[in-house]
């Protein structure tokens, strides 16, 4: 199975209704796992229920660390919301299997009653995933009503699933979805430099980098960060300037990526494998430029030059001043 959402881990299972039995998704249903912390462990559990008396699945699982695992294609119906109980919201009906018209997202919550709040990384991953699913399927990006939208499992099965997903930052989700309706590229100063390739997902820089002469894109998580970090209206442009590299995977990490900019480097590091900024929510932050993956390559070049000059200087000890290389003389010249 190919992932629908960029950057997710795929752990597929066979617990789904193929092609949604002819329906289209019009709702997103949020769940809590009532146990467990790792998205991969929950996805492995779904796999283990294949062929059992109670096979279950979900399209996505989001771990406490913000990792997203996809288990079922968005074009199929997952087995997450079969049962409709008394007191359900009026638009659900036994005439249409809810699984055929919903996309389900599980959130790992260790408590058996789902009483945990989402972690910051989990919330960020959840909000962005929801927004992208809405865009892909034209699902109304708001609280569910008879025309579609986003709600919890409690909407379908209030008798048995009143605590699914449990606490969820609904109000924050609504304002996040509203804000992101406005595209920053409508602001002329930003559109001088970028054109939108994929709505809210990829910006192509129209200006070639002064470092390598190439035009670079900013995409996905780093674009979300660039768009929301910095001065209102100019956003990342006001702090980082333009990209001087593509997004580069940080070797030795699972998910971290770095992108060099004119005035620093942006790090996508949802698992805090490289670093973290206390108090800054979300998976992205500015990288250190003196060390680590964000080190400016020009610093390494300068360090190398200094070492070379020091060696030359040592070799010159005791020799006639006329034999001292011009590069060294310049270093010590006072005029
Ligand atoms: Zn549920």
CSV table of C-alpha atoms and ligand atoms in Angstrom, one decimal:
chain,number,residue,atom,x,y,z
A,1,UNK,CA,0.0,0.0,0.0
A,2,UNK,CA,1.3,3.5,-0.9
A,3,UNK,CA,0.8,6.1,1.8
A,4,UNK,CA,-1.7,8.9,1.2
A,5,UNK,CA,0.0,11.2,3.6
A,6,UNK,CA,3.7,12.2,2.9
A,7,UNK,CA,6.2,11.1,5.5
A,8,UNK,CA,4.2,8.5,7.3
A,9,UNK,CA,5.3,4.9,8.2
A,10,UNK,CA,3.2,2.2,6.5
A,11,UNK,CA,2.1,-0.9,8.5
A,12,UNK,CA,-0.7,-2.2,6.3
A,13,UNK,CA,-3.4,-4.8,7.3
A,14,UNK,CA,-6.3,-6.5,5.5
A,15,UNK,CA,-9.0,-5.3,7.8
A,16,UNK,CA,-10.9,-3.0,5.5
A,17,UNK,CA,-13.9,-2.5,3.1
A,18,UNK,CA,-12.4,-2.4,-0.4
A,19,UNK,CA,-13.2,0.8,-2.2
A,20,UNK,CA,-15.5,1.9,0.6
A,21,UNK,CA,-18.2,-0.3,-1.0
A,22,UNK,CA,-18.7,2.6,-3.5
A,23,UNK,CA,-18.9,5.5,-1.1
A,24,UNK,CA,-16.8,8.6,-0.6
A,25,UNK,CA,-15.3,9.7,2.7
A,26,UNK,CA,-17.1,12.8,4.1
A,27,UNK,CA,-16.2,12.6,7.8
A,28,UNK,CA,-13.0,12.3,9.9
A,29,UNK,CA,-13.5,10.3,13.1
A,30,UNK,CA,-11.0,10.8,16.0
A,31,UNK,CA,-10.3,8.0,18.4
A,32,UNK,CA,-8.1,7.3,21.5
A,33,UNK,CA,-6.5,3.9,21.9
A,34,UNK,CA,-7.2,3.5,25.6
A,35,UNK,CA,-3.7,1.9,26.1
A,36,UNK,CA,-0.3,2.1,24.5
A,37,UNK,CA,2.1,4.8,23.5
A,38,UNK,CA,3.6,3.7,20.2
A,39,UNK,CA,1.8,4.0,16.9
A,40,UNK,CA,3.8,1.1,15.4
A,41,UNK,CA,2.8,-1.2,18.3
A,42,UNK,CA,-0.9,-0.4,17.8
A,43,UNK,CA,-0.6,-0.9,14.0
A,44,UNK,CA,1.1,-4.3,14.7
A,45,UNK,CA,-1.8,-5.1,17.0
A,46,UNK,CA,-4.3,-4.3,14.2
A,47,UNK,CA,-2.3,-6.7,11.9
A,48,UNK,CA,-2.4,-9.4,14.6
A,49,UNK,CA,-6.3,-9.3,14.6
A,50,UNK,CA,-6.4,-10.3,10.9
A,51,UNK,CA,-8.6,-13.4,10.6
A,52,UNK,CA,-9.5,-13.3,14.3
A,53,UNK,CA,-13.1,-13.1,15.7
A,54,UNK,CA,-12.6,-9.4,16.3
A,55,UNK,CA,-10.5,-7.9,13.5
A,56,UNK,CA,-10.0,-4.1,13.8
A,57,UNK,CA,-8.1,-1.3,12.1
A,58,UNK,CA,-7.9,2.4,11.6
A,59,UNK,CA,-6.5,4.5,8.7
A,60,UNK,CA,-4.0,6.2,10.9
A,61,UNK,CA,-2.4,5.9,14.3
A,62,UNK,CA,-0.5,8.8,15.9
A,63,UNK,CA,2.0,7.9,18.7
A,64,UNK,CA,2.8,10.0,21.8
A,65,UNK,CA,6.0,11.0,19.9
A,66,UNK,CA,4.0,12.3,16.9
A,67,UNK,CA,4.9,9.5,14.6
A,68,UNK,CA,2.1,8.7,12.2
A,69,UNK,CA,1.5,5.2,11.0
A,70,UNK,CA,-0.9,4.5,8.1
A,71,UNK,CA,-2.6,1.0,8.2
A,72,UNK,CA,-5.4,1.3,5.6
A,73,UNK,CA,-5.6,3.3,2.4
A,74,UNK,CA,-7.9,6.3,2.4
A,75,UNK,CA,-9.6,4.8,-0.6
A,76,UNK,CA,-10.8,1.9,1.6
A,77,UNK,CA,-13.0,1.8,4.7
A,78,UNK,CA,-11.2,0.9,7.9
A,79,UNK,CA,-12.9,-1.3,10.6
A,80,UNK,CA,-13.0,1.3,13.4
A,81,UNK,CA,-16.6,2.6,13.8
A,82,UNK,CA,-19.0,-0.3,13.0
A,83,UNK,CA,-21.5,0.0,15.8
A,84,UNK,CA,-24.2,2.8,15.9
A,85,UNK,CA,-25.8,3.1,19.4
A,86,UNK,CA,-28.7,5.0,20.8
A,87,UNK,CA,-28.2,8.8,21.1
A,88,UNK,CA,-25.9,9.0,18.1
A,89,UNK,CA,-25.8,12.2,16.1
A,90,UNK,CA,-28.8,12.3,13.7
A,91,UNK,CA,-26.9,11.9,10.4
A,92,UNK,CA,-25.6,8.4,11.1
A,93,UNK,CA,-27.8,5.7,9.9
A,94,UNK,CA,-27.7,1.9,9.8
A,95,UNK,CA,-28.5,2.2,6.1
A,96,UNK,CA,-24.9,3.3,5.4
A,97,UNK,CA,-21.9,1.6,7.2
A,98,UNK,CA,-20.1,4.5,8.9
A,99,UNK,CA,-16.8,3.0,8.0
A,100,UNK,CA,-17.5,3.6,4.3
A,101,UNK,CA,-17.9,7.3,4.7
A,102,UNK,CA,-15.2,8.1,7.4
A,103,UNK,CA,-11.5,8.3,7.7
A,104,UNK,CA,-10.4,7.2,11.2
A,105,UNK,CA,-7.4,8.5,13.2
A,106,UNK,CA,-6.3,6.8,16.4
A,107,UNK,CA,-4.4,8.7,19.0
A,108,UNK,CA,-2.2,6.7,21.4
A,109,UNK,CA,-3.3,7.4,25.0
A,110,UNK,CA,-1.8,5.2,27.8
A,111,UNK,CA,-4.8,5.4,30.2
A,112,UNK,CA,-7.5,2.8,29.8
A,113,UNK,CA,-10.2,5.6,30.0
A,114,UNK,CA,-8.5,7.8,27.4
A,115,UNK,CA,-8.2,10.6,30.0
A,116,UNK,CA,-4.7,11.7,28.8
A,117,UNK,CA,-4.3,15.0,26.9
A,118,UNK,CA,-2.4,14.8,23.6
A,119,UNK,CA,1.3,15.5,23.7
A,120,UNK,CA,2.4,18.6,21.8
A,121,UNK,CA,4.0,16.4,19.0
A,122,UNK,CA,0.8,14.4,18.8
A,123,UNK,CA,-1.4,17.4,18.6
A,124,UNK,CA,0.7,19.0,15.8
A,125,UNK,CA,0.7,15.7,13.8
A,126,UNK,CA,-3.0,15.3,14.3
A,127,UNK,CA,-3.9,18.8,13.2
A,128,UNK,CA,-1.8,18.7,10.1
A,129,UNK,CA,-3.0,15.2,9.1
A,130,UNK,CA,-6.7,16.3,9.5
A,131,UNK,CA,-6.1,19.3,7.4
A,132,UNK,CA,-4.5,17.3,4.6
A,133,UNK,CA,-7.2,14.6,4.7
A,134,UNK,CA,-9.9,17.4,4.4
A,135,UNK,CA,-8.0,18.8,1.4
A,136,UNK,CA,-7.6,15.4,-0.3
A,137,UNK,CA,-11.3,14.5,-0.1
A,138,UNK,CA,-12.9,17.9,0.1
A,139,UNK,CA,-14.2,17.1,3.6
A,140,UNK,CA,-15.6,20.2,5.4
A,141,UNK,CA,-12.7,21.3,7.6
A,142,UNK,CA,-15.0,22.0,10.6
A,143,UNK,CA,-17.1,20.5,13.3
A,144,UNK,CA,-19.2,17.7,11.8
A,145,UNK,CA,-22.9,18.2,10.9
A,146,UNK,CA,-25.2,16.5,8.4
A,147,UNK,CA,-23.0,17.7,5.5
A,148,UNK,CA,-19.7,16.1,6.8
A,149,UNK,CA,-16.8,17.3,8.9
A,150,UNK,CA,-14.8,16.2,11.9
A,151,UNK,CA,-15.9,14.6,15.2
A,152,UNK,CA,-15.1,11.8,17.6
A,153,UNK,CA,-16.1,8.2,17.9
A,154,UNK,CA,-18.6,9.3,20.6
A,155,UNK,CA,-20.7,10.8,17.8
A,156,UNK,CA,-21.5,7.4,16.4
A,157,UNK,CA,-21.5,5.2,19.5
A,158,UNK,CA,-22.2,7.3,22.5
A,159,UNK,CA,-23.2,4.3,24.6
A,160,UNK,CA,-19.9,2.4,24.4
A,161,UNK,CA,-17.5,5.0,23.2
A,162,UNK,CA,-18.4,8.2,25.1
A,163,UNK,CA,-14.7,8.5,26.1
A,164,UNK,CA,-13.3,8.0,22.6
A,165,UNK,CA,-11.2,10.0,21.9
A,166,UNK,CA,-11.4,11.5,25.4
A,167,UNK,CA,-9.8,15.0,25.9
A,168,UNK,CA,-9.0,16.5,22.5
A,169,UNK,CA,-8.1,20.2,21.8
A,170,UNK,CA,-11.2,20.8,19.7
A,171,UNK,CA,-11.3,24.6,19.9
A,172,UNK,CA,-7.6,24.8,18.9
A,173,UNK,CA,-8.3,22.4,16.0
A,174,UNK,CA,-11.1,24.6,14.7
A,175,UNK,CA,-9.0,27.8,14.9
A,176,UNK,CA,-6.1,26.0,13.3
A,177,UNK,CA,-8.3,24.9,10.4
A,178,UNK,CA,-9.7,28.3,10.0
A,179,UNK,CA,-6.4,30.1,10.0
A,180,UNK,CA,-5.0,27.8,7.4
A,181,UNK,CA,-7.8,28.7,5.1
A,182,UNK,CA,-5.9,31.9,4.3
A,183,UNK,CA,-3.0,31.2,2.1
A,184,UNK,CA,0.1,33.2,2.8
A,185,UNK,CA,0.8,33.4,-0.9
A,186,UNK,CA,-2.0,35.9,-1.2
A,187,UNK,CA,0.4,38.4,0.4
A,188,UNK,CA,2.4,40.1,-2.3
A,189,UNK,CA,5.8,40.2,-0.5
A,190,UNK,CA,5.9,36.5,-0.1
A,191,UNK,CA,4.6,35.8,-3.6
A,192,UNK,CA,7.5,37.7,-5.1
A,193,UNK,CA,9.7,34.9,-4.0
A,194,UNK,CA,7.5,31.8,-4.0
A,195,UNK,CA,4.9,30.1,-6.1
A,196,UNK,CA,2.6,27.4,-4.7
A,197,UNK,CA,3.1,24.0,-6.3
A,198,UNK,CA,0.7,22.0,-4.1
A,199,UNK,CA,-1.8,23.9,-1.9
A,200,UNK,CA,-0.3,24.5,1.5
A,201,UNK,CA,2.2,21.7,1.0
A,202,UNK,CA,4.9,22.9,-1.3
A,203,UNK,CA,6.3,26.3,-2.2
A,204,UNK,CA,8.8,26.7,-5.0
A,205,UNK,CA,11.3,29.5,-4.6
A,206,UNK,CA,11.5,31.6,-7.8
A,207,UNK,CA,14.9,33.0,-6.8
A,208,UNK,CA,18.0,31.0,-7.3
A,209,UNK,CA,20.1,30.5,-4.1
A,210,UNK,CA,23.3,32.6,-4.0
A,211,UNK,CA,25.1,29.6,-2.7
A,212,UNK,CA,24.5,27.0,-5.3
A,213,UNK,CA,22.6,28.9,-8.0
A,214,UNK,CA,19.6,26.5,-7.7
A,215,UNK,CA,16.0,27.1,-6.9
A,216,UNK,CA,14.8,25.2,-3.9
A,217,UNK,CA,11.4,24.1,-2.5
A,218,UNK,CA,10.1,24.3,1.0
A,219,UNK,CA,7.5,21.6,1.7
A,220,UNK,CA,5.3,19.8,4.2
A,221,UNK,CA,6.3,20.1,7.9
A,222,UNK,CA,9.0,22.6,7.3
A,223,UNK,CA,6.6,24.7,5.1
A,224,UNK,CA,4.0,24.7,7.9
A,225,UNK,CA,6.7,26.0,10.3
A,226,UNK,CA,8.0,28.6,7.8
A,227,UNK,CA,4.4,29.8,7.2
A,228,UNK,CA,3.6,30.2,10.9
A,229,UNK,CA,6.9,31.2,12.5
A,230,UNK,CA,7.9,34.9,12.4
A,231,UNK,CA,6.3,38.2,11.6
A,232,UNK,CA,2.6,38.0,10.7
A,233,UNK,CA,2.2,38.4,6.9
A,234,UNK,CA,5.9,37.7,6.1
A,235,UNK,CA,6.3,34.7,8.3
A,236,UNK,CA,9.4,32.6,7.9
A,237,UNK,CA,10.7,35.0,5.2
A,238,UNK,CA,11.2,37.7,7.9
A,239,UNK,CA,13.5,35.4,9.9
A,240,UNK,CA,15.1,32.8,7.7
A,241,UNK,CA,15.0,34.4,4.3
A,242,UNK,CA,15.1,32.1,1.3
A,243,UNK,CA,16.1,28.5,1.1
A,244,UNK,CA,19.7,27.7,0.1
A,245,UNK,CA,19.3,23.9,0.0
A,246,UNK,CA,16.6,21.3,-0.4
A,247,UNK,CA,15.3,19.4,2.7
A,248,UNK,CA,18.1,17.0,3.7
A,249,UNK,CA,17.5,13.9,5.8
A,250,UNK,CA,19.7,13.9,8.9
A,251,UNK,CA,21.9,10.8,8.8
A,252,UNK,CA,21.5,8.4,11.8
A,253,UNK,CA,18.0,9.6,12.6
A,254,UNK,CA,14.6,8.1,11.7
A,255,UNK,CA,12.7,11.2,10.8
A,256,UNK,CA,14.8,14.3,11.2
A,257,UNK,CA,15.4,16.6,8.2
A,258,UNK,CA,17.3,19.9,7.9
A,259,UNK,CA,16.9,22.7,5.4
A,260,UNK,CA,19.5,25.5,5.1
A,261,UNK,CA,18.3,29.0,4.7
A,262,UNK,CA,19.9,32.4,4.0
A,263,UNK,CA,19.9,33.2,7.7
A,264,UNK,CA,20.1,29.9,9.5
A,265,UNK,CA,18.7,26.4,9.2
A,266,UNK,CA,15.3,24.9,9.9
A,267,UNK,CA,15.1,21.5,11.6
A,268,UNK,CA,12.2,19.1,11.3
A,269,UNK,CA,12.6,16.8,14.2
A,270,UNK,CA,9.3,15.4,15.5
A,271,UNK,CA,10.9,12.8,17.7
A,272,UNK,CA,13.5,15.3,19.2
A,273,UNK,CA,16.2,12.9,17.9
A,274,UNK,CA,18.6,15.8,17.3
A,275,UNK,CA,17.5,18.6,19.6
A,276,UNK,CA,14.5,20.4,21.1
A,277,UNK,CA,13.6,23.9,22.1
A,278,UNK,CA,11.9,24.1,25.5
A,279,UNK,CA,8.5,25.7,25.2
A,280,UNK,CA,8.3,25.7,21.4
A,281,UNK,CA,5.5,23.4,20.4
A,282,UNK,CA,5.6,21.4,17.2
A,283,UNK,CA,8.1,19.3,15.4
A,284,UNK,CA,10.1,22.2,13.8
A,285,UNK,CA,12.6,24.7,15.2
A,286,UNK,CA,15.7,26.7,14.2
A,287,UNK,CA,18.8,24.5,14.3
A,288,UNK,CA,22.1,25.3,16.0
A,289,UNK,CA,24.5,26.6,13.3
A,290,UNK,CA,27.7,26.1,15.3
A,291,UNK,CA,27.3,22.3,15.7
A,292,UNK,CA,25.1,19.3,14.7
A,293,UNK,CA,23.4,18.9,11.4
A,294,UNK,CA,22.6,22.6,11.1
A,295,UNK,CA,26.3,23.6,11.1
A,296,UNK,CA,26.9,26.1,8.4
A,297,UNK,CA,29.2,24.4,5.8
A,298,UNK,CA,31.1,27.7,5.6
A,299,UNK,CA,32.2,27.3,9.2
A,300,UNK,CA,33.8,23.9,8.4
A,301,UNK,CA,35.6,25.5,5.4
A,302,UNK,CA,36.9,28.4,7.5
A,303,UNK,CA,38.1,26.0,10.3
A,304,UNK,CA,40.0,24.0,7.7
A,305,UNK,CA,41.6,27.2,6.3
A,306,UNK,CA,42.7,28.3,9.8
A,307,UNK,CA,44.3,24.8,10.5
A,308,UNK,CA,46.1,25.0,7.1
A,309,UNK,CA,47.4,28.5,7.9
A,310,UNK,CA,48.6,27.4,11.4
A,311,UNK,CA,50.5,24.5,9.8
A,312,UNK,CA,52.1,26.9,7.3
A,313,UNK,CA,53.1,29.2,10.1
A,314,UNK,CA,54.7,26.4,12.1
A,315,UNK,CA,56.7,25.4,9.0
A,316,UNK,CA,57.9,28.9,8.6
A,317,UNK,CA,59.5,29.2,12.1
A,318,UNK,CA,63.2,30.0,11.7
A,319,UNK,CA,63.0,30.7,8.0
A,320,UNK,CA,63.7,34.1,6.4
A,321,UNK,CA,60.8,36.5,6.4
A,322,UNK,CA,60.9,36.6,2.6
A,323,UNK,CA,60.0,32.9,2.5
A,324,UNK,CA,56.8,33.4,4.6
A,325,UNK,CA,53.9,32.9,2.3
A,326,UNK,CA,51.9,36.0,1.3
A,327,UNK,CA,48.8,34.6,2.9
A,328,UNK,CA,50.5,34.5,6.3
A,329,UNK,CA,52.0,37.9,5.9
A,330,UNK,CA,48.6,39.3,5.2
A,331,UNK,CA,47.3,37.8,8.5
A,332,UNK,CA,49.9,39.8,10.5
A,333,UNK,CA,50.1,42.9,8.5
A,334,UNK,CA,49.0,46.1,10.3
A,335,UNK,CA,48.6,48.2,7.2
B,1,LIG,ZN1,-12.9,4.8,19.0
